[in-house]
Amino acid sequence: MSVLEIEALSVDAVDGTQAVPLLRGVDLTLSPGETLGLAGESGSGKTLTGLAIMGLLPQPAVRMTQGTLRFQGQSLTTLSPKARQQLRGSAMAMIFQEPMTALNPVQRVGSQLAELYQIHRPNLSSSTIRQELIQGLANVGVSEPERRLTSYPHELSGGLRQRMMIAMALALKPRLLICDEPTTALDVTIQAQVLDLIRTLSREIGTAVLFITHDLGVLAELADRVAVMYAGRIVEEQSVWDIFASPKHPYTQGLLRSIPRLDQSAQTRLAIIPGQVPQPTEPLSGCRFHPRCDQATALCRHTQPRMIDGAACHLFGEQTC
Amino acid sequence: MLAVEDLRVHFPIQAGVLKRTVGFVKAVDGVSFQLQRGQTLGLVGESGCGKSTVAKALMQVIALTSGRVSLDGVPVMSGDRVQLQAYRRKVQLVFQDPGESLNGRHTLGEILAEPMEIHGVGEATQRDALIQQLLMDVGLGNTPLTRYPHEFSGGQRQRIGMDPEFLLCDEPVSALDVSVQAQILNLLMDLQASRGLGMMMISHDLSVIRHVSHTVGVMYLGQMMEYAPAERLFSEPLHPYTEALLDAVPRPDPRLRDRPRRALVGELPSASNPPPGCPFQTRCPRVMPRCREHRPDFREWAPAHWIACHAVD
């Protein structure tokens, strides 16, 4: 059974009487132990997708208007807010780019971590919780875990704070872990350690991972499948092998061509995608990428392409409308 | 040519009510390099290695503890205001977040005219034409000068700068999306080709450094660990730290995901309390007893290839 099934998810920002579409028709599924990469540029809707799954959309300004979310076969949209809160932290967890904003600066790290157990495992004694915490920190490679429990967040380096967040997210062995750019603020050496950690834990515990990033290199290292978002829609989804070897959507192709590479000769011009990502308020018919696509046809300007064989593009598959 | 010799920037650590100096953070501790016109020097290293401090010291916005900066053989004196102003017209800094360095209450025209007024570039009547030419060069031609910074995207804001001979870029693309990053990197390379700009590129992204640099310096805890022509540094890195950095870079090719990697354990030590001997000894996979006692000399191991490491012989 899938851990997560998202069908036709749409999210709008509501401003007075006006509704601005932020996400449209997002479909995703995730199996146990699988890592799905969600790639795209800022404003494409990656983070919103994660927040919608967690039930953390900043309502009522931003709300889900359509679609179904199923977690381990159970519909999330019909659950009470209280029941969803029970899931968060225990069965599903999310880690963010900047751990400093997610940790309480005036509380010791240990008591913040312990709170999670007190809420979700009220029957455990405090000495058992302490043992679990020490084990949890050791699992994510924190040296001297006992001493770290008494630290305040500002006393920890960025890498250590992110490890704390991961330890917290994984404490109750969630079935689903959503990572939103967890390594973007870290140095490459620390990033490599954190990626290793997520990879190992997903393999060992069988946690399904939704990994949100703009860094395609990170997904090549980590993901089993990759979905690419553009302007609120998924435009391509393939196995990590296929998407890097033969990207179908012109946007994916453009993204892959525009990144500088270690193994590429230097001082050459990088390929660019002309123009800019459209604002969500911009009325745009057909494929939302068509103004920037050098292969766009009249069909692309008028008709929204459907996802067929891993790409939502009129240039691929049998598109009939 | 912009030359830097034995640059040191030490910040005092003060404690107690009397603010007595109890130690120093050696942010930059004996760094030398040269920046040629038409060439790019890449500076890499983890956060806290001192690369941004080098740029600030070069702009003379923070005081040097010791060392010399000279432009075309003329030493730059921080006390000489007239000389410093002329220097700052030739050497300029591009920051990571363009939104913060552009005054949100001034229009594009005002922002671009101000440095021209300060430096006395052109008559007031000619400035509009100069500004239009500048904007054309950076791919913002036909932009109304009455617009405000918030009306521009991040990539557009990053292009609103001035007209220097040397450009010090401190993480200019790290806050940008990849498609915009490519536009800015292309622009910098074009400006370099058309105007013979000398550039220093500071980035934590080694792929970006690889792409734009002719020479690369690798810094660690305020010291230069390795310094070599880019081609050589990336194909034959010598220093164990450079090797580990290169291995840690995520490669956009899943076929490489199981490549052998020399992973670093632990984290960067504090610059206020660096380890004795070689600064890298606490994380080095090739550490030897000598490394714990003596700081290795920075020596020219092969022509133009400099390194500070006991393990390389």
mmCIF file of N, CA, C and O in Angstrom, chain A residues 145-190:
data_model
loop_
_atom_site.group_PDB
_atom_site.id
_atom_site.type_symbol
_atom_site.label_atom_id
_atom_site.label_comp_id
_atom_site.label_asym_id
_atom_site.label_seq_id
_atom_site.Cartn_x
_atom_site.Cartn_y
_atom_site.Cartn_z
ATOM 1 N N PRO A 145 26.035 12.978 22.699
ATOM 2 C CA PRO A 145 24.607 13.338 22.709
ATOM 3 C C PRO A 145 24.092 13.778 24.075
ATOM 4 O O PRO A 145 23.242 14.675 24.147
ATOM 5 N N GLU A 146 24.630 13.204 25.157
ATOM 6 C CA GLU A 146 24.121 13.583 26.477
ATOM 7 C C GLU A 146 24.372 15.050 26.776
ATOM 8 O O GLU A 146 23.519 15.754 27.310
ATOM 9 N N ARG A 147 25.570 15.510 26.391
ATOM 10 C CA ARG A 147 25.920 16.905 26.640
ATOM 11 C C ARG A 147 25.068 17.828 25.760
ATOM 12 O O ARG A 147 24.630 18.885 26.193
ATOM 13 N N ARG A 148 24.811 17.386 24.517
ATOM 14 C CA ARG A 148 24.050 18.225 23.570
ATOM 15 C C ARG A 148 22.624 18.475 24.028
ATOM 16 O O ARG A 148 22.030 19.488 23.698
ATOM 17 N N LEU A 149 22.066 17.526 24.783
ATOM 18 C CA LEU A 149 20.676 17.693 25.229
ATOM 19 C C LEU A 149 20.514 18.946 26.078
ATOM 20 O O LEU A 149 19.448 19.546 26.128
ATOM 21 N N THR A 150 21.594 19.373 26.749
ATOM 22 C CA THR A 150 21.487 20.546 27.615
ATOM 23 C C THR A 150 21.869 21.831 26.873
ATOM 24 O O THR A 150 21.903 22.901 27.467
ATOM 25 N N SER A 151 22.167 21.739 25.564
ATOM 26 C CA SER A 151 22.548 22.939 24.804
ATOM 27 C C SER A 151 21.317 23.734 24.402
ATOM 28 O O SER A 151 20.224 23.190 24.251
ATOM 29 N N TYR A 152 21.531 25.038 24.197
ATOM 30 C CA TYR A 152 20.518 25.870 23.561
ATOM 31 C C TYR A 152 20.799 25.892 22.062
ATOM 32 O O TYR A 152 21.951 25.737 21.651
ATOM 33 N N PRO A 153 19.755 26.112 21.244
ATOM 34 C CA PRO A 153 19.965 26.066 19.791
ATOM 35 C C PRO A 153 21.110 26.938 19.284
ATOM 36 O O PRO A 153 21.860 26.520 18.401
ATOM 37 N N HIS A 154 21.285 28.154 19.859
ATOM 38 C CA HIS A 154 22.330 29.036 19.321
ATOM 39 C C HIS A 154 23.733 28.510 19.598
ATOM 40 O O HIS A 154 24.694 28.975 19.018
ATOM 41 N N GLU A 155 23.835 27.554 20.518
ATOM 42 C CA GLU A 155 25.171 27.006 20.825
ATOM 43 C C GLU A 155 25.591 25.936 19.833
ATOM 44 O O GLU A 155 26.696 25.416 19.896
ATOM 45 N N LEU A 156 24.678 25.587 18.930
ATOM 46 C CA LEU A 156 24.976 24.520 17.974
ATOM 47 C C LEU A 156 25.269 25.110 16.607
ATOM 48 O O LEU A 156 24.700 26.130 16.228
ATOM 49 N N SER A 157 26.130 24.440 15.829
ATOM 50 C CA SER A 157 26.409 24.882 14.472
ATOM 51 C C SER A 157 25.224 24.530 13.573
ATOM 52 O O SER A 157 24.338 23.758 13.959
ATOM 53 N N GLY A 158 25.202 25.091 12.365
ATOM 54 C CA GLY A 158 24.111 24.834 11.429
ATOM 55 C C GLY A 158 23.921 23.351 11.146
ATOM 56 O O GLY A 158 22.801 22.844 11.118
ATOM 57 N N GLY A 159 25.048 22.644 10.969
ATOM 58 C CA GLY A 159 24.972 21.208 10.686
ATOM 59 C C GLY A 159 24.381 20.438 11.855
ATOM 60 O O GLY A 159 23.548 19.544 11.685
ATOM 61 N N LEU A 160 24.800 20.825 13.068
ATOM 62 C CA LEU A 160 24.292 20.146 14.264
ATOM 63 C C LEU A 160 22.809 20.427 14.471
ATOM 64 O O LEU A 160 22.042 19.542 14.830
ATOM 65 N N ARG A 161 22.421 21.690 14.235
ATOM 66 C CA ARG A 161 21.006 22.038 14.386
ATOM 67 C C ARG A 161 20.154 21.225 13.417
ATOM 68 O O ARG A 161 19.093 20.729 13.769
ATOM 69 N N GLN A 162 20.649 21.080 12.172
ATOM 70 C CA GLN A 162 19.878 20.327 11.195
ATOM 71 C C GLN A 162 19.805 18.854 11.603
ATOM 72 O O GLN A 162 18.786 18.199 11.427
ATOM 73 N N ARG A 163 20.880 18.336 12.203
ATOM 74 C CA ARG A 163 20.848 16.966 12.719
ATOM 75 C C ARG A 163 19.818 16.821 13.837
ATOM 76 O O ARG A 163 19.122 15.810 13.944
ATOM 77 N N MET A 164 19.753 17.858 14.686
ATOM 78 C CA MET A 164 18.762 17.853 15.770
ATOM 79 C C MET A 164 17.352 17.776 15.192
ATOM 80 O O MET A 164 16.496 17.048 15.678
ATOM 81 N N MET A 165 17.128 18.589 14.130
ATOM 82 C CA MET A 165 15.803 18.602 13.506
ATOM 83 C C MET A 165 15.475 17.240 12.907
ATOM 84 O O MET A 165 14.346 16.764 12.987
ATOM 85 N N ILE A 166 16.486 16.630 12.293
ATOM 86 C CA ILE A 166 16.256 15.321 11.695
ATOM 87 C C ILE A 166 15.993 14.295 12.787
ATOM 88 O O ILE A 166 15.089 13.458 12.677
ATOM 89 N N ALA A 167 16.785 14.398 13.871
ATOM 90 C CA ALA A 167 16.570 13.485 14.994
ATOM 91 C C ALA A 167 15.151 13.640 15.530
ATOM 92 O O ALA A 167 14.450 12.667 15.824
ATOM 93 N N MET A 168 14.687 14.891 15.621
ATOM 94 C CA MET A 168 13.348 15.173 16.123
ATOM 95 C C MET A 168 12.305 14.614 15.157
ATOM 96 O O MET A 168 11.322 13.989 15.569
ATOM 97 N N ALA A 169 12.533 14.830 13.853
ATOM 98 C CA ALA A 169 11.572 14.367 12.858
ATOM 99 C C ALA A 169 11.490 12.846 12.835
ATOM 100 O O ALA A 169 10.435 12.264 12.584
ATOM 101 N N LEU A 170 12.629 12.194 13.124
ATOM 102 C CA LEU A 170 12.659 10.741 13.013
ATOM 103 C C LEU A 170 12.413 10.035 14.340
ATOM 104 O O LEU A 170 12.330 8.812 14.392
ATOM 105 N N ALA A 171 12.293 10.825 15.412
ATOM 106 C CA ALA A 171 12.223 10.251 16.753
ATOM 107 C C ALA A 171 11.161 9.161 16.858
ATOM 108 O O ALA A 171 11.396 8.101 17.426
ATOM 109 N N LEU A 172 9.990 9.415 16.285
ATOM 110 C CA LEU A 172 8.898 8.461 16.448
ATOM 111 C C LEU A 172 8.719 7.594 15.198
ATOM 112 O O LEU A 172 7.646 7.086 14.935
ATOM 113 N N LYS A 173 9.810 7.478 14.422
ATOM 114 C CA LYS A 173 9.835 6.628 13.230
ATOM 115 C C LYS A 173 8.627 6.879 12.320
ATOM 116 O O LYS A 173 7.769 6.012 12.140
ATOM 117 N N PRO A 174 8.562 8.074 11.734
ATOM 118 C CA PRO A 174 7.417 8.409 10.878
ATOM 119 C C PRO A 174 7.407 7.551 9.621
ATOM 120 O O PRO A 174 8.455 7.071 9.176
ATOM 121 N N ARG A 175 6.221 7.362 9.051
ATOM 122 C CA ARG A 175 6.109 6.633 7.794
ATOM 123 C C ARG A 175 6.450 7.554 6.635
ATOM 124 O O ARG A 175 6.810 7.110 5.557
ATOM 125 N N LEU A 176 6.279 8.866 6.872
ATOM 126 C CA LEU A 176 6.526 9.846 5.806
ATOM 127 C C LEU A 176 7.358 10.989 6.357
ATOM 128 O O LEU A 176 7.046 11.559 7.402
ATOM 129 N N LEU A 177 8.461 11.306 5.657
ATOM 130 C CA LEU A 177 9.301 12.431 6.040
ATOM 131 C C LEU A 177 9.339 13.411 4.866
ATOM 132 O O LEU A 177 9.701 13.027 3.752
ATOM 133 N N ILE A 178 8.942 14.645 5.116
ATOM 134 C CA ILE A 178 9.012 15.667 4.070
ATOM 135 C C ILE A 178 10.195 16.568 4.386
ATOM 136 O O ILE A 178 10.277 17.144 5.470
ATOM 137 N N CYS A 179 11.148 16.641 3.469
ATOM 138 C CA CYS A 179 12.343 17.461 3.669
ATOM 139 C C CYS A 179 12.269 18.642 2.726
ATOM 140 O O CYS A 179 12.265 18.460 1.511
ATOM 141 N N ASP A 180 12.206 19.855 3.267
ATOM 142 C CA ASP A 180 12.122 21.041 2.425
ATOM 143 C C ASP A 180 13.472 21.749 2.410
ATOM 144 O O ASP A 180 13.793 22.476 3.334
ATOM 145 N N GLU A 181 14.245 21.530 1.376
ATOM 146 C CA GLU A 181 15.576 22.142 1.230
ATOM 147 C C GLU A 181 16.399 21.998 2.508
ATOM 148 O O GLU A 181 16.950 22.984 2.998
ATOM 149 N N PRO A 182 16.515 20.798 3.067
ATOM 150 C CA PRO A 182 17.155 20.701 4.389
ATOM 151 C C PRO A 182 18.649 20.978 4.349
ATOM 152 O O PRO A 182 19.240 21.248 5.390
ATOM 153 N N THR A 183 19.271 20.936 3.176
ATOM 154 C CA THR A 183 20.725 21.103 3.137
ATOM 155 C C THR A 183 21.145 22.363 2.409
ATOM 156 O O THR A 183 22.334 22.625 2.251
ATOM 157 N N THR A 184 20.170 23.171 1.959
ATOM 158 C CA THR A 184 20.510 24.338 1.142
ATOM 159 C C THR A 184 21.378 25.342 1.894
ATOM 160 O O THR A 184 22.237 25.992 1.306
ATOM 161 N N ALA A 185 21.180 25.467 3.204
ATOM 162 C CA ALA A 185 21.958 26.449 3.966
ATOM 163 C C ALA A 185 23.248 25.843 4.518
ATOM 164 O O ALA A 185 23.983 26.515 5.219
ATOM 165 N N LEU A 186 23.529 24.593 4.185
ATOM 166 C CA LEU A 186 24.700 23.933 4.774
ATOM 167 C C LEU A 186 25.859 23.877 3.778
ATOM 168 O O LEU A 186 25.669 23.923 2.570
ATOM 169 N N ASP A 187 27.076 23.756 4.306
ATOM 170 C CA ASP A 187 28.235 23.562 3.449
ATOM 171 C C ASP A 187 28.188 22.184 2.801
ATOM 172 O O ASP A 187 27.596 21.260 3.345
ATOM 173 N N VAL A 188 28.880 22.057 1.657
ATOM 174 C CA VAL A 188 28.800 20.789 0.925
ATOM 175 C C VAL A 188 29.252 19.581 1.736
ATOM 176 O O VAL A 188 28.676 18.506 1.613
ATOM 177 N N THR A 189 30.250 19.782 2.587
ATOM 178 C CA THR A 189 30.742 18.639 3.360
ATOM 179 C C THR A 189 29.687 18.177 4.361
ATOM 180 O O THR A 189 29.484 16.984 4.559
ATOM 181 N N ILE A 190 29.005 19.152 4.973
ATOM 182 C CA ILE A 190 27.957 18.813 5.939
ATOM 183 C C ILE A 190 26.729 18.296 5.189
ATOM 184 O O ILE A 190 26.042 17.373 5.643
#
